[in-house]
Amino acid sequence: MLQTSICGITLNSPFILGSGPLSYGAKGMIRAARAGAGAVVTKTIRDTPAENPFPHMVSAGTGTMINAEKWSDFPGEQWIEKEIPEAKRAGVTVIASIGHTEAEVLHWAGKADRAGADMIELVSYSEPDMIPMVAAARKLTDKPILVKLSPNWRDPLTCAKKSIELGADGLTAMDSVGPVLRIDIRTGKPLVGGPFGHGWLTGGAIKPIVLRHIAELAAQTDKPIIGLGGVMNPEDSVEMLMAGAHAVGICTAPIMKGISYIGKLCTGLETLMKELGASQVSELTGMALPFLTGQENTKAFSFTFAASKCRTCMRCVTVCPYESRTLDAETMNMELDHGTCRYCGMCASVCPTKALTIMTS
Ligand SMILES: Cc1cc2nc3c(=O)[nH]c(=O)nc-3n(C[C@H](O)[C@H](O)[C@H](O)COP(=O)(O)O)c2cc1C
């Protein structure tokens, strides 16, 4: 049920471990594949091993992280001679992440291909650098090339289109959001040790940013998209697919919840697919796109209230800016002042049990 394919390569599950600390080497990649990842992206391979500031990974609230971690701290040759071949021998579908300049693509793309990588993912901090990287990689490999887009760029959509013209086979969307800053109020010092305390935001907080980009990309290209950014549970993965992704990247979720969480994402997605009546992942891809038009929804909605589901938490009452909603916790009588209610929808959106819902036409 979870089997899918990206650029002609079959994946046993749509979950792809994004480039990051869990794919630090063969051992990490094999562990992720055994936990249920359909493919694994290596930590980014560059000319020189990274030296990271301290600390460089912190939790920044529920399901969200800030990191100042650079690329791989292994030398490139180690990836070519040991890490990629070892993961391949263990049966892992390996995507080699190569950054961040044309010169480095010239050094590593052909070698990664010959080492056995199934696909090449190109990543760069700078938008103008990506275009020559794609052109260089296309000359060096016939394997599928994925271009990793950044939400921090001025125009990722144009970069995606140019990359496809130059021969890119698919897109990974997206990289971390930043730079961002958090401060430890006990010391006044930044939470991560990068220059200016800058770090990059990942996990739940970035999902809406990424979803918006995925939908834009999916509306403009038929190339496969790995939706990466903020997927923390099975519901998030369905949202990512519905926005137009063909596979779902994960990085922060298995860091924060442990590698075995990839298996839970797989079983959770299967359960949700059954509920939604989907027998294949591809049936969910792009489901939301017909609803994402330039038209504003001007049709009013109505509320439904199922008292049997209500736990009288009163959140619907508390969040109403207009004091339009009241609930008598004893009689379970819910009242709405239609004269003052603006039908903003906030009350139903915070209901934890879906006792209060909205019905749109
Ligand atoms: C600690 C950490 C290290 C990362 N290192 C890399 C990297 O070396 N190369 C890369 O392309 N992306 C890197 N990323 C970005 C992730 O691949 C991914 O794009 C981002 O975390 C968003 O996905 P998420 O919200 O599921 O974590 C890193 C992310 C984290 C959290």
mmCIF file of C-alpha atoms and ligand atoms in Angstrom:
data_model
loop_
_atom_site.group_PDB
_atom_site.id
_atom_site.type_symbol
_atom_site.label_atom_id
_atom_site.label_comp_id
_atom_site.label_asym_id
_atom_site.label_seq_id
_atom_site.Cartn_x
_atom_site.Cartn_y
_atom_site.Cartn_z
ATOM 1 C CA MET A 1 0.000 0.000 0.000
ATOM 2 C CA LEU A 2 2.828 2.417 0.838
ATOM 3 C CA GLN A 3 4.975 1.499 -2.147
ATOM 4 C CA THR A 4 5.550 4.418 -4.448
ATOM 5 C CA SER A 5 8.085 5.620 -6.972
ATOM 6 C CA ILE A 6 10.169 8.722 -7.543
ATOM 7 C CA CYS A 7 11.984 9.334 -10.841
ATOM 8 C CA GLY A 8 11.360 5.709 -11.841
ATOM 9 C CA ILE A 9 12.842 4.299 -8.624
ATOM 10 C CA THR A 10 10.523 2.172 -6.494
ATOM 11 C CA LEU A 11 10.398 3.031 -2.794
ATOM 12 C CA ASN A 12 8.940 0.665 -0.194
ATOM 13 C CA SER A 13 7.532 3.630 1.678
ATOM 14 C CA PRO A 14 7.027 7.274 0.719
ATOM 15 C CA PHE A 15 9.071 8.444 3.723
ATOM 16 C CA ILE A 16 12.535 9.652 2.776
ATOM 17 C CA LEU A 17 15.048 10.522 5.477
ATOM 18 C CA GLY A 18 16.209 14.046 4.629
ATOM 19 C CA SER A 19 19.858 15.056 4.726
ATOM 20 C CA GLY A 20 20.820 15.647 8.361
ATOM 21 C CA PRO A 21 22.459 14.169 11.433
ATOM 22 C CA LEU A 22 20.659 10.810 11.201
ATOM 23 C CA SER A 23 22.250 10.187 7.801
ATOM 24 C CA TYR A 24 25.731 10.956 9.142
ATOM 25 C CA GLY A 25 27.126 7.770 7.547
ATOM 26 C CA ALA A 26 26.267 4.228 6.393
ATOM 27 C CA LYS A 27 25.311 3.090 9.894
ATOM 28 C CA GLY A 28 22.709 5.837 10.286
ATOM 29 C CA MET A 29 21.346 5.338 6.793
ATOM 30 C CA ILE A 30 20.946 1.567 7.238
ATOM 31 C CA ARG A 31 19.208 2.124 10.591
ATOM 32 C CA ALA A 32 16.722 4.532 8.948
ATOM 33 C CA ALA A 33 15.996 2.171 6.046
ATOM 34 C CA ARG A 34 15.382 -0.720 8.480
ATOM 35 C CA ALA A 35 13.010 1.530 10.446
ATOM 36 C CA GLY A 36 10.906 2.048 7.305
ATOM 37 C CA ALA A 37 12.455 4.864 5.232
ATOM 38 C CA GLY A 38 11.917 4.221 1.505
ATOM 39 C CA ALA A 39 15.143 6.107 0.729
ATOM 40 C CA VAL A 40 17.782 8.025 2.616
ATOM 41 C CA VAL A 41 19.582 11.247 1.683
ATOM 42 C CA THR A 42 23.217 11.382 2.789
ATOM 43 C CA LYS A 43 24.505 14.218 4.921
ATOM 44 C CA THR A 44 25.730 16.821 2.400
ATOM 45 C CA ILE A 45 29.086 15.917 0.841
ATOM 46 C CA ARG A 46 31.515 18.799 0.283
ATOM 47 C CA ASP A 47 35.226 19.325 -0.400
ATOM 48 C CA THR A 48 36.151 19.795 3.258
ATOM 49 C CA PRO A 49 34.650 18.129 6.349
ATOM 50 C CA ALA A 50 32.469 20.459 8.427
ATOM 51 C CA GLU A 51 33.493 21.835 11.805
ATOM 52 C CA ASN A 52 30.352 22.744 13.690
ATOM 53 C CA PRO A 53 29.849 25.411 16.371
ATOM 54 C CA PHE A 54 28.793 24.353 19.877
ATOM 55 C CA PRO A 55 25.965 23.763 20.505
ATOM 56 C CA HIS A 56 24.515 23.274 17.043
ATOM 57 C CA MET A 57 21.204 21.457 17.605
ATOM 58 C CA VAL A 58 18.519 22.520 20.083
ATOM 59 C CA SER A 59 14.842 21.922 20.676
ATOM 60 C CA ALA A 60 12.922 25.147 20.178
ATOM 61 C CA GLY A 61 9.475 24.163 21.439
ATOM 62 C CA THR A 62 7.061 21.398 20.581
ATOM 63 C CA GLY A 63 8.177 19.572 17.461
ATOM 64 C CA THR A 64 10.501 22.343 16.363
ATOM 65 C CA MET A 65 14.275 22.629 16.285
ATOM 66 C CA ILE A 66 16.970 25.202 15.578
ATOM 67 C CA ASN A 67 20.293 24.021 14.194
ATOM 68 C CA ALA A 68 23.556 25.561 13.106
ATOM 69 C CA GLU A 69 24.878 22.263 11.803
ATOM 70 C CA LYS A 70 26.855 22.448 8.567
ATOM 71 C CA TRP A 71 27.422 19.729 5.982
ATOM 72 C CA SER A 72 29.026 16.306 6.605
ATOM 73 C CA ASP A 73 31.963 16.097 8.984
ATOM 74 C CA PHE A 74 33.289 13.096 7.013
ATOM 75 C CA PRO A 75 35.717 13.702 4.127
ATOM 76 C CA GLY A 76 34.116 13.292 0.689
ATOM 77 C CA GLU A 77 36.378 10.340 -0.144
ATOM 78 C CA GLN A 78 35.029 8.447 2.868
ATOM 79 C CA TRP A 79 31.517 8.754 1.464
ATOM 80 C CA ILE A 80 32.644 7.450 -1.919
ATOM 81 C CA GLU A 81 34.843 4.611 -0.675
ATOM 82 C CA LYS A 82 32.956 3.454 2.413
ATOM 83 C CA GLU A 83 29.644 5.039 3.438
ATOM 84 C CA ILE A 84 27.656 4.920 0.169
ATOM 85 C CA PRO A 85 28.884 1.427 -0.900
ATOM 86 C CA GLU A 86 28.197 0.038 2.599
ATOM 87 C CA ALA A 87 24.640 1.397 2.612
ATOM 88 C CA LYS A 88 24.099 0.055 -0.906
ATOM 89 C CA ARG A 89 25.333 -3.407 0.090
ATOM 90 C CA ALA A 90 22.705 -3.347 2.864
ATOM 91 C CA GLY A 91 20.002 -2.653 0.264
ATOM 92 C CA VAL A 92 19.374 1.013 1.089
ATOM 93 C CA THR A 93 18.089 3.369 -1.611
ATOM 94 C CA VAL A 94 20.673 6.135 -1.327
ATOM 95 C CA ILE A 95 20.337 9.716 -2.488
ATOM 96 C CA ALA A 96 23.727 11.459 -2.396
ATOM 97 C CA SER A 97 23.455 15.068 -1.249
ATOM 98 C CA ILE A 98 26.113 17.240 -2.874
ATOM 99 C CA GLY A 99 26.723 20.923 -2.161
ATOM 100 C CA HIS A 100 27.173 23.796 -2.351
ATOM 101 C CA THR A 101 29.022 24.959 -5.472
ATOM 102 C CA GLU A 102 29.574 24.006 -9.100
ATOM 103 C CA ALA A 103 33.201 23.095 -8.347
ATOM 104 C CA GLU A 104 32.071 20.646 -5.659
ATOM 105 C CA VAL A 105 29.514 19.082 -8.002
ATOM 106 C CA LEU A 106 32.337 18.592 -10.506
ATOM 107 C CA HIS A 107 34.349 16.837 -7.772
ATOM 108 C CA TRP A 108 31.662 14.614 -6.317
ATOM 109 C CA ALA A 109 28.640 13.990 -8.590
ATOM 110 C CA GLY A 110 30.342 11.458 -10.896
ATOM 111 C CA LYS A 111 32.064 9.751 -7.964
ATOM 112 C CA ALA A 112 28.810 9.463 -6.011
ATOM 113 C CA ASP A 113 27.130 7.944 -9.054
ATOM 114 C CA ARG A 114 29.925 5.356 -9.435
ATOM 115 C CA ALA A 115 29.860 4.635 -5.694
ATOM 116 C CA GLY A 116 26.314 3.389 -6.218
ATOM 117 C CA ALA A 117 24.063 6.330 -5.264
ATOM 118 C CA ASP A 118 20.606 5.875 -6.780
ATOM 119 C CA MET A 119 19.973 9.600 -7.147
ATOM 120 C CA ILE A 120 21.891 12.839 -6.653
ATOM 121 C CA GLU A 121 20.424 15.714 -4.638
ATOM 122 C CA LEU A 122 21.973 19.136 -5.165
ATOM 123 C CA VAL A 123 21.847 21.672 -2.345
ATOM 124 C CA SER A 124 23.160 25.212 -2.085
ATOM 125 C CA TYR A 125 22.818 28.166 0.253
ATOM 126 C CA SER A 126 22.618 30.488 -2.732
ATOM 127 C CA GLU A 127 20.015 30.490 -5.508
ATOM 128 C CA PRO A 128 22.334 31.664 -8.349
ATOM 129 C CA ASP A 129 24.827 28.882 -7.483
ATOM 130 C CA MET A 130 22.225 26.163 -8.086
ATOM 131 C CA ILE A 131 21.822 26.658 -11.838
ATOM 132 C CA PRO A 132 25.460 25.914 -12.812
ATOM 133 C CA MET A 133 25.402 23.031 -10.310
ATOM 134 C CA VAL A 134 22.516 21.398 -12.181
ATOM 135 C CA ALA A 135 24.205 21.903 -15.551
ATOM 136 C CA ALA A 136 27.449 20.395 -14.227
ATOM 137 C CA ALA A 137 25.746 17.407 -12.609
ATOM 138 C CA ARG A 138 23.725 16.626 -15.740
ATOM 139 C CA LYS A 139 26.965 16.164 -17.688
ATOM 140 C CA LEU A 140 28.378 13.781 -15.076
ATOM 141 C CA THR A 141 25.514 11.398 -14.327
ATOM 142 C CA ASP A 142 22.527 9.734 -15.946
ATOM 143 C CA LYS A 143 21.033 9.031 -12.523
ATOM 144 C CA PRO A 144 18.040 11.153 -11.456
ATOM 145 C CA ILE A 145 19.025 14.613 -10.201
ATOM 146 C CA LEU A 146 16.946 16.257 -7.484
ATOM 147 C CA VAL A 147 17.260 19.978 -6.787
ATOM 148 C CA LYS A 148 16.761 20.983 -3.152
ATOM 149 C CA LEU A 149 14.994 24.321 -2.922
ATOM 150 C CA SER A 150 15.296 26.774 -0.067
ATOM 151 C CA PRO A 151 12.438 28.793 1.410
ATOM 152 C CA ASN A 152 15.019 31.499 2.093
ATOM 153 C CA TRP A 153 15.601 32.180 -1.594
ATOM 154 C CA ARG A 154 13.919 35.072 -3.390
ATOM 155 C CA ASP A 155 12.215 32.894 -6.026
ATOM 156 C CA PRO A 156 12.465 29.108 -5.568
ATOM 157 C CA LEU A 157 9.803 28.503 -8.236
ATOM 158 C CA THR A 158 11.866 30.165 -10.992
ATOM 159 C CA CYS A 159 14.956 28.301 -9.810
ATOM 160 C CA ALA A 160 12.981 25.040 -10.020
ATOM 161 C CA LYS A 161 11.813 25.789 -13.555
ATOM 162 C CA LYS A 162 15.338 26.707 -14.735
ATOM 163 C CA SER A 163 16.744 23.575 -13.090
ATOM 164 C CA ILE A 164 14.197 21.407 -14.891
ATOM 165 C CA GLU A 165 15.106 23.052 -18.209
ATOM 166 C CA LEU A 166 18.723 22.090 -17.502
ATOM 167 C CA GLY A 167 17.802 18.463 -16.884
ATOM 168 C CA ALA A 168 16.789 18.142 -13.208
ATOM 169 C CA ASP A 169 14.450 15.172 -12.736
ATOM 170 C CA GLY A 170 12.769 16.175 -9.473
ATOM 171 C CA LEU A 171 12.609 18.646 -6.624
ATOM 172 C CA THR A 172 13.148 18.419 -2.893
ATOM 173 C CA ALA A 173 11.195 21.120 -1.135
ATOM 174 C CA MET A 174 12.536 22.356 1.161
ATOM 175 C CA ASP A 175 15.571 23.253 3.249
ATOM 176 C CA SER A 176 15.433 24.791 6.760
ATOM 177 C CA VAL A 177 14.040 28.308 7.322
ATOM 178 C CA GLY A 178 16.405 31.022 8.505
ATOM 179 C CA PRO A 179 18.430 32.542 9.806
ATOM 180 C CA VAL A 180 16.510 32.635 13.090
ATOM 181 C CA LEU A 181 17.454 33.468 16.684
ATOM 182 C CA ARG A 182 16.543 32.186 20.129
ATOM 183 C CA ILE A 183 18.002 33.395 23.443
ATOM 184 C CA ASP A 184 18.472 31.564 26.735
ATOM 185 C CA ILE A 185 16.893 33.993 29.213
ATOM 186 C CA ARG A 186 18.947 32.600 32.120
ATOM 187 C CA THR A 187 22.226 33.624 30.495
ATOM 188 C CA GLY A 188 21.299 36.064 27.724
ATOM 189 C CA LYS A 189 23.283 33.888 25.331
ATOM 190 C CA PRO A 190 21.963 32.524 22.028
ATOM 191 C CA LEU A 191 20.716 28.916 22.077
ATOM 192 C CA VAL A 192 23.037 27.862 19.245
ATOM 193 C CA GLY A 193 26.668 28.761 18.735
ATOM 194 C CA GLY A 194 26.647 29.991 15.131
ATOM 195 C CA PRO A 195 27.763 33.533 14.160
ATOM 196 C CA PHE A 196 25.298 36.112 15.610
ATOM 197 C CA GLY A 197 23.540 33.201 17.309
ATOM 198 C CA HIS A 198 21.942 32.404 13.965
ATOM 199 C CA GLY A 199 20.414 29.008 13.403
ATOM 200 C CA TRP A 200 17.914 27.423 11.022
ATOM 201 C CA LEU A 201 14.369 26.432 11.920
ATOM 202 C CA THR A 202 12.943 22.988 11.134
ATOM 203 C CA GLY A 203 10.043 20.816 12.240
ATOM 204 C CA GLY A 204 6.376 21.616 12.834
ATOM 205 C CA ALA A 205 6.732 25.411 12.740
ATOM 206 C CA ILE A 206 7.861 25.427 9.096
ATOM 207 C CA LYS A 207 5.206 23.103 7.652
ATOM 208 C CA PRO A 208 2.803 25.843 6.464
ATOM 209 C CA ILE A 209 5.648 27.657 4.682
ATOM 210 C CA VAL A 210 6.722 24.470 2.922
ATOM 211 C CA LEU A 211 3.152 23.453 2.009
ATOM 212 C CA ARG A 212 2.607 26.777 0.272
ATOM 213 C CA HIS A 213 5.734 26.302 -1.836
ATOM 214 C CA ILE A 214 4.900 22.652 -2.644
ATOM 215 C CA ALA A 215 1.454 23.627 -3.915
ATOM 216 C CA GLU A 216 2.960 26.372 -6.091
ATOM 217 C CA LEU A 217 5.571 24.016 -7.502
ATOM 218 C CA ALA A 218 3.084 21.202 -8.095
ATOM 219 C CA ALA A 219 0.791 23.554 -9.989
ATOM 220 C CA GLN A 220 3.639 24.513 -12.330
ATOM 221 C CA THR A 221 5.518 21.256 -12.962
ATOM 222 C CA ASP A 222 4.824 17.554 -13.402
ATOM 223 C CA LYS A 223 8.237 16.590 -12.000
ATOM 224 C CA PRO A 224 8.181 14.565 -8.776
ATOM 225 C CA ILE A 225 8.465 16.546 -5.547
ATOM 226 C CA ILE A 226 9.764 15.289 -2.217
ATOM 227 C CA GLY A 227 7.815 17.341 0.340
ATOM 228 C CA LEU A 228 10.238 17.986 3.189
ATOM 229 C CA GLY A 229 9.706 20.326 6.114
ATOM 230 C CA GLY A 230 7.627 20.050 9.227
ATOM 231 C CA VAL A 231 6.176 16.561 8.847
ATOM 232 C CA MET A 232 5.847 15.413 12.451
ATOM 233 C CA ASN A 233 2.979 12.879 12.241
ATOM 234 C CA PRO A 234 1.005 10.825 9.699
ATOM 235 C CA GLU A 235 -1.576 13.602 9.241
ATOM 236 C CA ASP A 236 1.203 16.009 8.226
ATOM 237 C CA SER A 237 2.410 13.531 5.613
ATOM 238 C CA VAL A 238 -1.073 13.329 4.073
ATOM 239 C CA GLU A 239 -1.194 17.137 3.984
ATOM 240 C CA MET A 240 2.172 17.197 2.216
ATOM 241 C CA LEU A 241 0.961 14.690 -0.392
ATOM 242 C CA MET A 242 -2.318 16.521 -0.908
ATOM 243 C CA ALA A 243 -0.393 19.761 -1.552
ATOM 244 C CA GLY A 244 1.329 17.987 -4.447
ATOM 245 C CA ALA A 245 4.250 15.983 -3.032
ATOM 246 C CA HIS A 246 4.995 12.505 -4.420
ATOM 247 C CA ALA A 247 7.075 11.407 -1.426
ATOM 248 C CA VAL A 248 7.520 12.784 2.080
ATOM 249 C CA GLY A 249 10.828 13.880 3.561
ATOM 250 C CA ILE A 250 11.449 13.751 7.291
ATOM 251 C CA CYS A 251 14.360 15.024 9.328
ATOM 252 C CA THR A 252 13.295 16.668 12.606
ATOM 253 C CA ALA A 253 10.590 14.078 13.438
ATOM 254 C CA PRO A 254 12.944 11.073 13.680
ATOM 255 C CA ILE A 255 15.565 13.210 15.453
ATOM 256 C CA MET A 256 13.117 14.286 18.155
ATOM 257 C CA LYS A 257 11.062 11.084 18.386
ATOM 258 C CA GLY A 258 13.704 8.462 17.632
ATOM 259 C CA ILE A 259 14.458 6.475 14.487
ATOM 260 C CA SER A 260 11.749 3.862 15.193
ATOM 261 C CA TYR A 261 9.198 6.651 14.736
ATOM 262 C CA ILE A 262 9.623 6.180 10.958
ATOM 263 C CA GLY A 263 7.823 2.825 11.369
ATOM 264 C CA LYS A 264 5.023 4.550 13.279
ATOM 265 C CA LEU A 265 4.696 7.113 10.473
ATOM 266 C CA CYS A 266 4.325 4.222 8.004
ATOM 267 C CA THR A 267 1.603 2.426 9.966
ATOM 268 C CA GLY A 268 -0.126 5.718 10.757
ATOM 269 C CA LEU A 269 -0.172 6.707 7.083
ATOM 270 C CA GLU A 270 -1.571 3.294 6.137
ATOM 271 C CA THR A 271 -4.401 3.705 8.667
ATOM 272 C CA LEU A 272 -5.173 7.193 7.404
ATOM 273 C CA MET A 273 -5.144 6.060 3.780
ATOM 274 C CA LYS A 274 -7.736 3.397 4.631
ATOM 275 C CA GLU A 275 -9.892 6.031 6.364
ATOM 276 C CA LEU A 276 -9.593 8.318 3.345
ATOM 277 C CA GLY A 277 -10.312 5.504 0.877
ATOM 278 C CA ALA A 278 -6.911 5.705 -0.837
ATOM 279 C CA SER A 279 -5.241 2.469 -1.879
ATOM 280 C CA GLN A 280 -2.060 4.096 -3.222
ATOM 281 C CA VAL A 281 0.015 7.047 -2.087
ATOM 282 C CA SER A 282 -0.244 8.579 -5.559
ATOM 283 C CA GLU A 283 -4.013 8.914 -5.145
ATOM 284 C CA LEU A 284 -3.413 11.545 -2.464
ATOM 285 C CA THR A 285 -0.844 13.522 -4.445
ATOM 286 C CA GLY A 286 -2.221 16.914 -5.429
ATOM 287 C CA MET A 287 -5.716 16.262 -4.047
ATOM 288 C CA ALA A 288 -5.864 19.798 -2.641
ATOM 289 C CA LEU A 289 -4.742 21.535 -5.814
ATOM 290 C CA PRO A 290 -8.216 21.979 -7.407
ATOM 291 C CA PHE A 291 -9.270 23.882 -4.278
ATOM 292 C CA LEU A 292 -6.262 26.206 -4.327
ATOM 293 C CA THR A 293 -7.583 28.775 -6.757
ATOM 294 C CA GLY A 294 -7.045 32.526 -6.796
ATOM 295 C CA GLN A 295 -10.648 32.999 -5.741
ATOM 296 C CA GLU A 296 -11.477 34.029 -2.190
ATOM 297 C CA ASN A 297 -14.157 31.903 -0.548
ATOM 298 C CA THR A 298 -17.113 34.232 -0.088
ATOM 299 C CA LYS A 299 -19.615 31.540 0.855
ATOM 300 C CA ALA A 300 -20.570 31.541 4.538
ATOM 301 C CA PHE A 301 -20.369 28.293 6.493
ATOM 302 C CA SER A 302 -22.501 26.852 9.264
ATOM 303 C CA PHE A 303 -21.426 25.349 12.600
ATOM 304 C CA THR A 304 -22.327 21.907 13.887
ATOM 305 C CA PHE A 305 -22.023 21.034 17.568
ATOM 306 C CA ALA A 306 -22.056 17.458 18.905
ATOM 307 C CA ALA A 307 -22.520 17.813 22.675
ATOM 308 C CA SER A 308 -21.651 14.147 23.210
ATOM 309 C CA LYS A 309 -18.086 14.828 22.005
ATOM 310 C CA CYS A 310 -17.626 18.053 24.008
ATOM 311 C CA ARG A 311 -15.280 17.942 27.025
ATOM 312 C CA THR A 312 -16.280 21.470 28.127
ATOM 313 C CA CYS A 313 -12.680 22.670 27.852
ATOM 314 C CA MET A 314 -14.149 26.061 26.882
ATOM 315 C CA ARG A 315 -11.417 26.788 24.346
ATOM 316 C CA CYS A 316 -14.037 27.736 21.745
ATOM 317 C CA VAL A 317 -15.435 30.316 24.161
ATOM 318 C CA THR A 318 -12.023 31.636 25.252
ATOM 319 C CA VAL A 319 -10.648 32.249 21.764
ATOM 320 C CA CYS A 320 -13.671 34.158 20.427
ATOM 321 C CA PRO A 321 -12.483 37.781 20.010
ATOM 322 C CA TYR A 322 -16.109 39.001 19.811
ATOM 323 C CA GLU A 323 -17.480 37.179 22.905
ATOM 324 C CA SER A 324 -20.075 35.651 20.601
ATOM 325 C CA ARG A 325 -20.003 32.089 21.910
ATOM 326 C CA THR A 326 -21.254 30.742 25.248
ATOM 327 C CA LEU A 327 -21.430 27.223 26.587
ATOM 328 C CA ASP A 328 -23.307 26.144 29.687
ATOM 329 C CA ALA A 329 -21.181 23.283 31.007
ATOM 330 C CA GLU A 330 -24.086 21.832 33.014
ATOM 331 C CA THR A 331 -26.805 21.792 30.377
ATOM 332 C CA MET A 332 -24.312 21.600 27.452
ATOM 333 C CA ASN A 333 -26.280 24.365 25.818
ATOM 334 C CA MET A 334 -24.058 26.074 23.231
ATOM 335 C CA GLU A 335 -25.195 29.467 22.005
ATOM 336 C CA LEU A 336 -23.867 31.730 19.280
ATOM 337 C CA ASP A 337 -24.694 35.417 18.934
ATOM 338 C CA HIS A 338 -25.173 35.615 15.170
ATOM 339 C CA GLY A 339 -25.232 39.409 15.358
ATOM 340 C CA THR A 340 -21.656 39.701 16.637
ATOM 341 C CA CYS A 341 -20.092 36.498 15.225
ATOM 342 C CA ARG A 342 -17.846 37.250 12.187
ATOM 343 C CA TYR A 343 -17.608 33.570 11.175
ATOM 344 C CA CYS A 344 -13.815 33.730 11.466
ATOM 345 C CA GLY A 345 -13.710 29.977 12.224
ATOM 346 C CA MET A 346 -11.244 30.179 15.117
ATOM 347 C CA CYS A 347 -13.562 28.498 17.665
ATOM 348 C CA ALA A 348 -14.017 25.339 15.613
ATOM 349 C CA SER A 349 -10.319 25.202 14.700
ATOM 350 C CA VAL A 350 -9.251 24.910 18.362
ATOM 351 C CA CYS A 351 -11.807 22.258 19.376
ATOM 352 C CA PRO A 352 -9.673 19.264 20.432
ATOM 353 C CA THR A 353 -12.416 16.649 19.968
ATOM 354 C CA LYS A 354 -14.078 18.031 16.813
ATOM 355 C CA ALA A 355 -17.309 18.491 18.795
ATOM 356 C CA LEU A 356 -17.566 21.904 17.147
ATOM 357 C CA THR A 357 -16.969 21.864 13.394
ATOM 358 C CA ILE A 358 -17.706 24.035 10.418
ATOM 359 C CA MET A 359 -19.562 22.883 7.330
ATOM 360 C CA THR A 360 -18.423 24.534 4.130
ATOM 361 C CA SER A 361 -20.321 24.114 0.895
HETATM 362 C C1 LIG B 1 20.417 19.185 12.429
HETATM 363 C C2 LIG B 1 20.083 19.325 10.979
HETATM 364 C C3 LIG B 1 21.086 19.187 10.019
HETATM 365 C C4 LIG B 1 20.792 19.321 8.668
HETATM 366 N N1 LIG B 1 21.785 19.148 7.750
HETATM 367 C C5 LIG B 1 21.493 19.230 6.427
HETATM 368 C C6 LIG B 1 22.503 18.985 5.457
HETATM 369 O O1 LIG B 1 23.657 18.638 5.745
HETATM 370 N N2 LIG B 1 22.144 19.121 4.148
HETATM 371 C C7 LIG B 1 20.889 19.460 3.755
HETATM 372 O O2 LIG B 1 20.615 19.543 2.547
HETATM 373 N N3 LIG B 1 19.902 19.680 4.667
HETATM 374 C C8 LIG B 1 20.192 19.570 5.983
HETATM 375 N N4 LIG B 1 19.193 19.771 6.911
HETATM 376 C C9 LIG B 1 17.843 20.176 6.451
HETATM 377 C C10 LIG B 1 16.895 18.978 6.339
HETATM 378 O O3 LIG B 1 17.311 18.080 5.338
HETATM 379 C C11 LIG B 1 15.461 19.460 6.018
HETATM 380 O O4 LIG B 1 15.478 20.145 4.801
HETATM 381 C C12 LIG B 1 14.879 20.349 7.094
HETATM 382 O O5 LIG B 1 15.263 19.889 8.364
HETATM 383 C C13 LIG B 1 13.360 20.429 7.019
HETATM 384 O O6 LIG B 1 12.770 19.177 7.292
HETATM 385 P P1 LIG B 1 12.154 18.789 8.754
HETATM 386 O O7 LIG B 1 11.256 19.906 9.165
HETATM 387 O O8 LIG B 1 11.483 17.473 8.535
HETATM 388 O O9 LIG B 1 13.330 18.686 9.648
HETATM 389 C C14 LIG B 1 19.475 19.620 8.265
HETATM 390 C C15 LIG B 1 18.465 19.727 9.232
HETATM 391 C C16 LIG B 1 18.750 19.568 10.564
HETATM 392 C C17 LIG B 1 17.648 19.655 11.561
#
